[in-house]
Coordinates of C-alpha atoms and ligand atoms in Angstrom, one line a residue:
X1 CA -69.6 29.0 -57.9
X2 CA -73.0 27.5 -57.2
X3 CA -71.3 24.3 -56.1
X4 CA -68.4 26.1 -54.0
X5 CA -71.2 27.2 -51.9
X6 CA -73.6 24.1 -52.1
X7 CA -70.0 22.6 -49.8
X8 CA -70.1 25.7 -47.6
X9 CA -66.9 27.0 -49.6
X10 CA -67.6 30.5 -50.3
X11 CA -68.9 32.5 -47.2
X12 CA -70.0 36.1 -48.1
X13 CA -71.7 39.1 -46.1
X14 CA -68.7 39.0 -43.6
X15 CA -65.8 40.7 -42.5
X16 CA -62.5 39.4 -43.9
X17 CA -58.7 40.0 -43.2
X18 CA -57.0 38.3 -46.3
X19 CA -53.2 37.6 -46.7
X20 CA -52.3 40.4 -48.1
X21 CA -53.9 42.9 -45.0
X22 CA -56.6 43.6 -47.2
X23 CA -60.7 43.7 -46.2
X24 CA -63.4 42.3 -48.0
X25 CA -66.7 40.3 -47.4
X26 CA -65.9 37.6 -49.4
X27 CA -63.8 34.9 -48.7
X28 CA -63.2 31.2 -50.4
X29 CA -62.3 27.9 -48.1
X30 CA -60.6 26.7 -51.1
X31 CA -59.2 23.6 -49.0
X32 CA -62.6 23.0 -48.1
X33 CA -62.8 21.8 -52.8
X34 CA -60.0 19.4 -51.7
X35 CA -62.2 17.6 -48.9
X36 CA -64.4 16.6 -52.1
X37 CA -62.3 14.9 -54.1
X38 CA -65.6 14.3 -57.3
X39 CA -66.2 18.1 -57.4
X40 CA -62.1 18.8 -57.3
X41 CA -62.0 16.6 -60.2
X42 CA -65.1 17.5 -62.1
X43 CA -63.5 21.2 -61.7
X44 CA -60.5 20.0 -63.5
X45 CA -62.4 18.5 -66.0
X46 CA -64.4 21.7 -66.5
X47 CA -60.7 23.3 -66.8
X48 CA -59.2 20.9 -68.8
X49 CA -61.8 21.7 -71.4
X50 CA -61.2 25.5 -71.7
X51 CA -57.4 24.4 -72.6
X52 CA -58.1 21.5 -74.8
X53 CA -56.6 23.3 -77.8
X54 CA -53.5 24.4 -75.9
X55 CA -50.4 22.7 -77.2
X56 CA -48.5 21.5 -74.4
X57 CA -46.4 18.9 -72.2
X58 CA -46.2 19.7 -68.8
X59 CA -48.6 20.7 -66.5
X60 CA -47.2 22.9 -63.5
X61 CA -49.0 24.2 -60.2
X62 CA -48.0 25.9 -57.0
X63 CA -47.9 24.2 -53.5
X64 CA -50.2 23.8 -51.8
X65 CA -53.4 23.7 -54.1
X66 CA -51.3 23.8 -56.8
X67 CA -50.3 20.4 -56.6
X68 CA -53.6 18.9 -56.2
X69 CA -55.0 20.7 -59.4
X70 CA -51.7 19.9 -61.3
X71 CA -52.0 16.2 -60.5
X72 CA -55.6 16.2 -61.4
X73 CA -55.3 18.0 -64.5
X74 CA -52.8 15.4 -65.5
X75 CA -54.6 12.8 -65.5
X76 CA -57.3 14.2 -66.9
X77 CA -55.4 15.6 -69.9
X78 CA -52.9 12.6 -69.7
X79 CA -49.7 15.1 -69.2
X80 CA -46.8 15.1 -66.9
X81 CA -47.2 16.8 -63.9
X82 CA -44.9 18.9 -61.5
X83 CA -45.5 21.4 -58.7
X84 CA -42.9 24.5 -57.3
X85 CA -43.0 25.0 -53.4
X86 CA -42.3 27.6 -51.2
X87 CA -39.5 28.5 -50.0
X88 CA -39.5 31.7 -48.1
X89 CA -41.2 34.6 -50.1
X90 CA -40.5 32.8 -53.3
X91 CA -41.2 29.5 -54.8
X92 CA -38.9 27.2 -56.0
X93 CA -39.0 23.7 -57.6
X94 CA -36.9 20.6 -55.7
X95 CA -36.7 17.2 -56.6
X96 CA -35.7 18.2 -59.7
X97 CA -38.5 18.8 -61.1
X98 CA -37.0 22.0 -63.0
X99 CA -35.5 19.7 -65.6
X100 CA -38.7 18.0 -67.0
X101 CA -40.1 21.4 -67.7
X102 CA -36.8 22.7 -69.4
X103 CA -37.4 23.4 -73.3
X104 CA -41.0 22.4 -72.7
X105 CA -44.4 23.6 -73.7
X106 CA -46.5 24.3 -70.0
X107 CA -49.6 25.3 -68.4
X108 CA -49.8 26.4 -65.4
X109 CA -52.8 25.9 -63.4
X110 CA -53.6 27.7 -59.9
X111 CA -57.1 27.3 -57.5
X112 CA -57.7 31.3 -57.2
X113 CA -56.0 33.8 -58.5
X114 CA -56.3 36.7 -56.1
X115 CA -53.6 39.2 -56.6
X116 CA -51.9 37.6 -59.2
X117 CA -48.4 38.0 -57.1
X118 CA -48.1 34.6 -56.5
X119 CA -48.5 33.5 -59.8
X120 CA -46.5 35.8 -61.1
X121 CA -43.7 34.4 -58.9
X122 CA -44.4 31.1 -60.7
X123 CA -44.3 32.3 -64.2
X124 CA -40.8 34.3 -63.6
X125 CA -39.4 31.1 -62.4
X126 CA -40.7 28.5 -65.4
X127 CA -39.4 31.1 -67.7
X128 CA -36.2 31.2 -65.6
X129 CA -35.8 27.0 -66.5
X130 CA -37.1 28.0 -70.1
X131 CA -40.3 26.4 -70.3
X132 CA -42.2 28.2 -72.8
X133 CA -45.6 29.0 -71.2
X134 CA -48.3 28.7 -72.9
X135 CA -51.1 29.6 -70.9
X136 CA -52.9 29.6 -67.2
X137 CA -55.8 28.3 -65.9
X138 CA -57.7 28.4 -63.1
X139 CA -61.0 27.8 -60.9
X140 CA -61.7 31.5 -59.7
X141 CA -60.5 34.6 -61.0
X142 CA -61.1 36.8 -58.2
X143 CA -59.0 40.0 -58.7
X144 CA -60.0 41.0 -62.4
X145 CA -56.2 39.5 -63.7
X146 CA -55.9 39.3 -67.5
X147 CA -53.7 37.2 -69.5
X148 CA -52.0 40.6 -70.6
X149 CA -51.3 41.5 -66.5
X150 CA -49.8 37.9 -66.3
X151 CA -47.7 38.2 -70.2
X152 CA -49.2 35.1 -70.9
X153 CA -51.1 34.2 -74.3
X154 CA -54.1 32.8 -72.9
X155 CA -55.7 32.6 -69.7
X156 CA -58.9 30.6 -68.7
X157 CA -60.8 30.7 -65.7
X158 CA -64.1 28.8 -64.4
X159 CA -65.9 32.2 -62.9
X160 CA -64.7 35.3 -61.9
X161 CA -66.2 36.4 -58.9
X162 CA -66.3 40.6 -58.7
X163 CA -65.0 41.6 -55.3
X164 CA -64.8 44.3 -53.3
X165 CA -61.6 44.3 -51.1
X166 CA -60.5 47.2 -49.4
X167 CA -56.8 48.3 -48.9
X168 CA -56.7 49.4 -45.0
X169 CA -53.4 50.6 -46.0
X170 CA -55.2 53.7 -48.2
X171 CA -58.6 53.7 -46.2
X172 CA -58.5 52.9 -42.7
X173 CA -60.4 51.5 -41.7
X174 CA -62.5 49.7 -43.9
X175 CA -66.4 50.3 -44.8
X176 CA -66.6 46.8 -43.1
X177 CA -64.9 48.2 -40.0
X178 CA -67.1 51.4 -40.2
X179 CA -70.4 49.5 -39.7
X180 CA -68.8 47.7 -37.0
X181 CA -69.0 44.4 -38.8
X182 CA -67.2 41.6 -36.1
X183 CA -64.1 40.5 -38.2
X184 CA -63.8 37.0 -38.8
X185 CA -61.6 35.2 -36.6
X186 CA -62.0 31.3 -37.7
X187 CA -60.8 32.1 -41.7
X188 CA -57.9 34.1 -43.1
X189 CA -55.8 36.7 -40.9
X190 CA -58.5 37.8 -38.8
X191 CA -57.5 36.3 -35.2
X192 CA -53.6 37.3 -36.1
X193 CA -54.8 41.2 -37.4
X194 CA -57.2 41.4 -33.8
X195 CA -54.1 40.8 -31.7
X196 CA -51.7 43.2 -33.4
X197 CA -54.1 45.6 -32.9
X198 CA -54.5 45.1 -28.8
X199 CA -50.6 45.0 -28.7
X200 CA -50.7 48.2 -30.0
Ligands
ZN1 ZN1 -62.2 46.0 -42.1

């Protein structure tokens, strides 16, 4: 974490509107890891370590950072690696790349685990090309997920950063709105959640 925000990659004490319409003060330029291509490998390193005594063949992550990591962890681990993309709301794999994980021990490997939706996603379809999973890991587990949340048998992380994201959904507006924070237009769904509200 230390080294996320030694880059500038973890901004905190602001007002955030993330993906999924929640707020928070936290957020996590996780493309901003990619941009330093030593720490995005030493990261993988540090991962690949946590699930050295994992049996498995094939390393799978989702697009975008996904794909980066899986690549990494590869060849780090010397493992073949594949990546599923996005295809609407769902991810999918092309190039068929579904029929080097079929019948095959995995990991799956993600940048942040937020939510956990997304990943979930992932693990539905590997199990849907029966790859037998047998476990995740990840840089930042920011949402408090557990291996038991994702049916998995093991899940590894590199920090979990505690968070405190509001669902404006259930409490609008947020605290952070309530002290009049500005929202953050530059990072996540700021700019696109200020104009909604003027065309209302
Ligand atoms: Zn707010």
């Amino acid at each position: 974490v230390e080294k996320l925000e030694e880059i500038g990659a973890i901004i905190t004490n602001d007002h955030f509107v993330y993906t999924s319409g929640k707020h928070g003060s936290v957020y996590v330029r996780k493309d901003l890891l990619f941009a330093h291509p030593t720490l995005h490998y030493s990261f993988c390193e540090e991962l690949s370590y946590l699930c050295k005594n994992l049996d498995f063949e094939v390393i799978i992550g989702p697009a975008i950072g996904g794909i980066l990591i899986s690549h990494l962890m590869g060849l780090v681990m010397l493992r073949s690696s594949v990546f599923a993309e996005k295809d609407g709301d769902e991810l999918i794999f092309k190039r068929a790349y579904e029929k080097l994980i079929q019948n095959k021990k995995v990991l799956i490997v993600e940048d942040i685990l937020n939510t956990g939706s997304s990943l979930k996603k992932l693990i539905r379809l590997v199990r849907s090309h029966n790859a037998d999973i047998q476990g995740v890991g990840c840089f930042i587990n920011r949402g408090n997920i557990t291996a038991e949340f994702l049916e998995v048998p093991h899940l590894y992380s590199l920090a979990e950063i505690a968070l405190d994201v509001y669902d404006t959904t259930t409490s609008d507006p947020s605290p952070l709105c309530a002290k009049n924070i500005p929202i953050n237009t530059t990072f996540g769904h700021g700019q696109k959640y200020l104009e909604n509200i003027r065309a209302k």
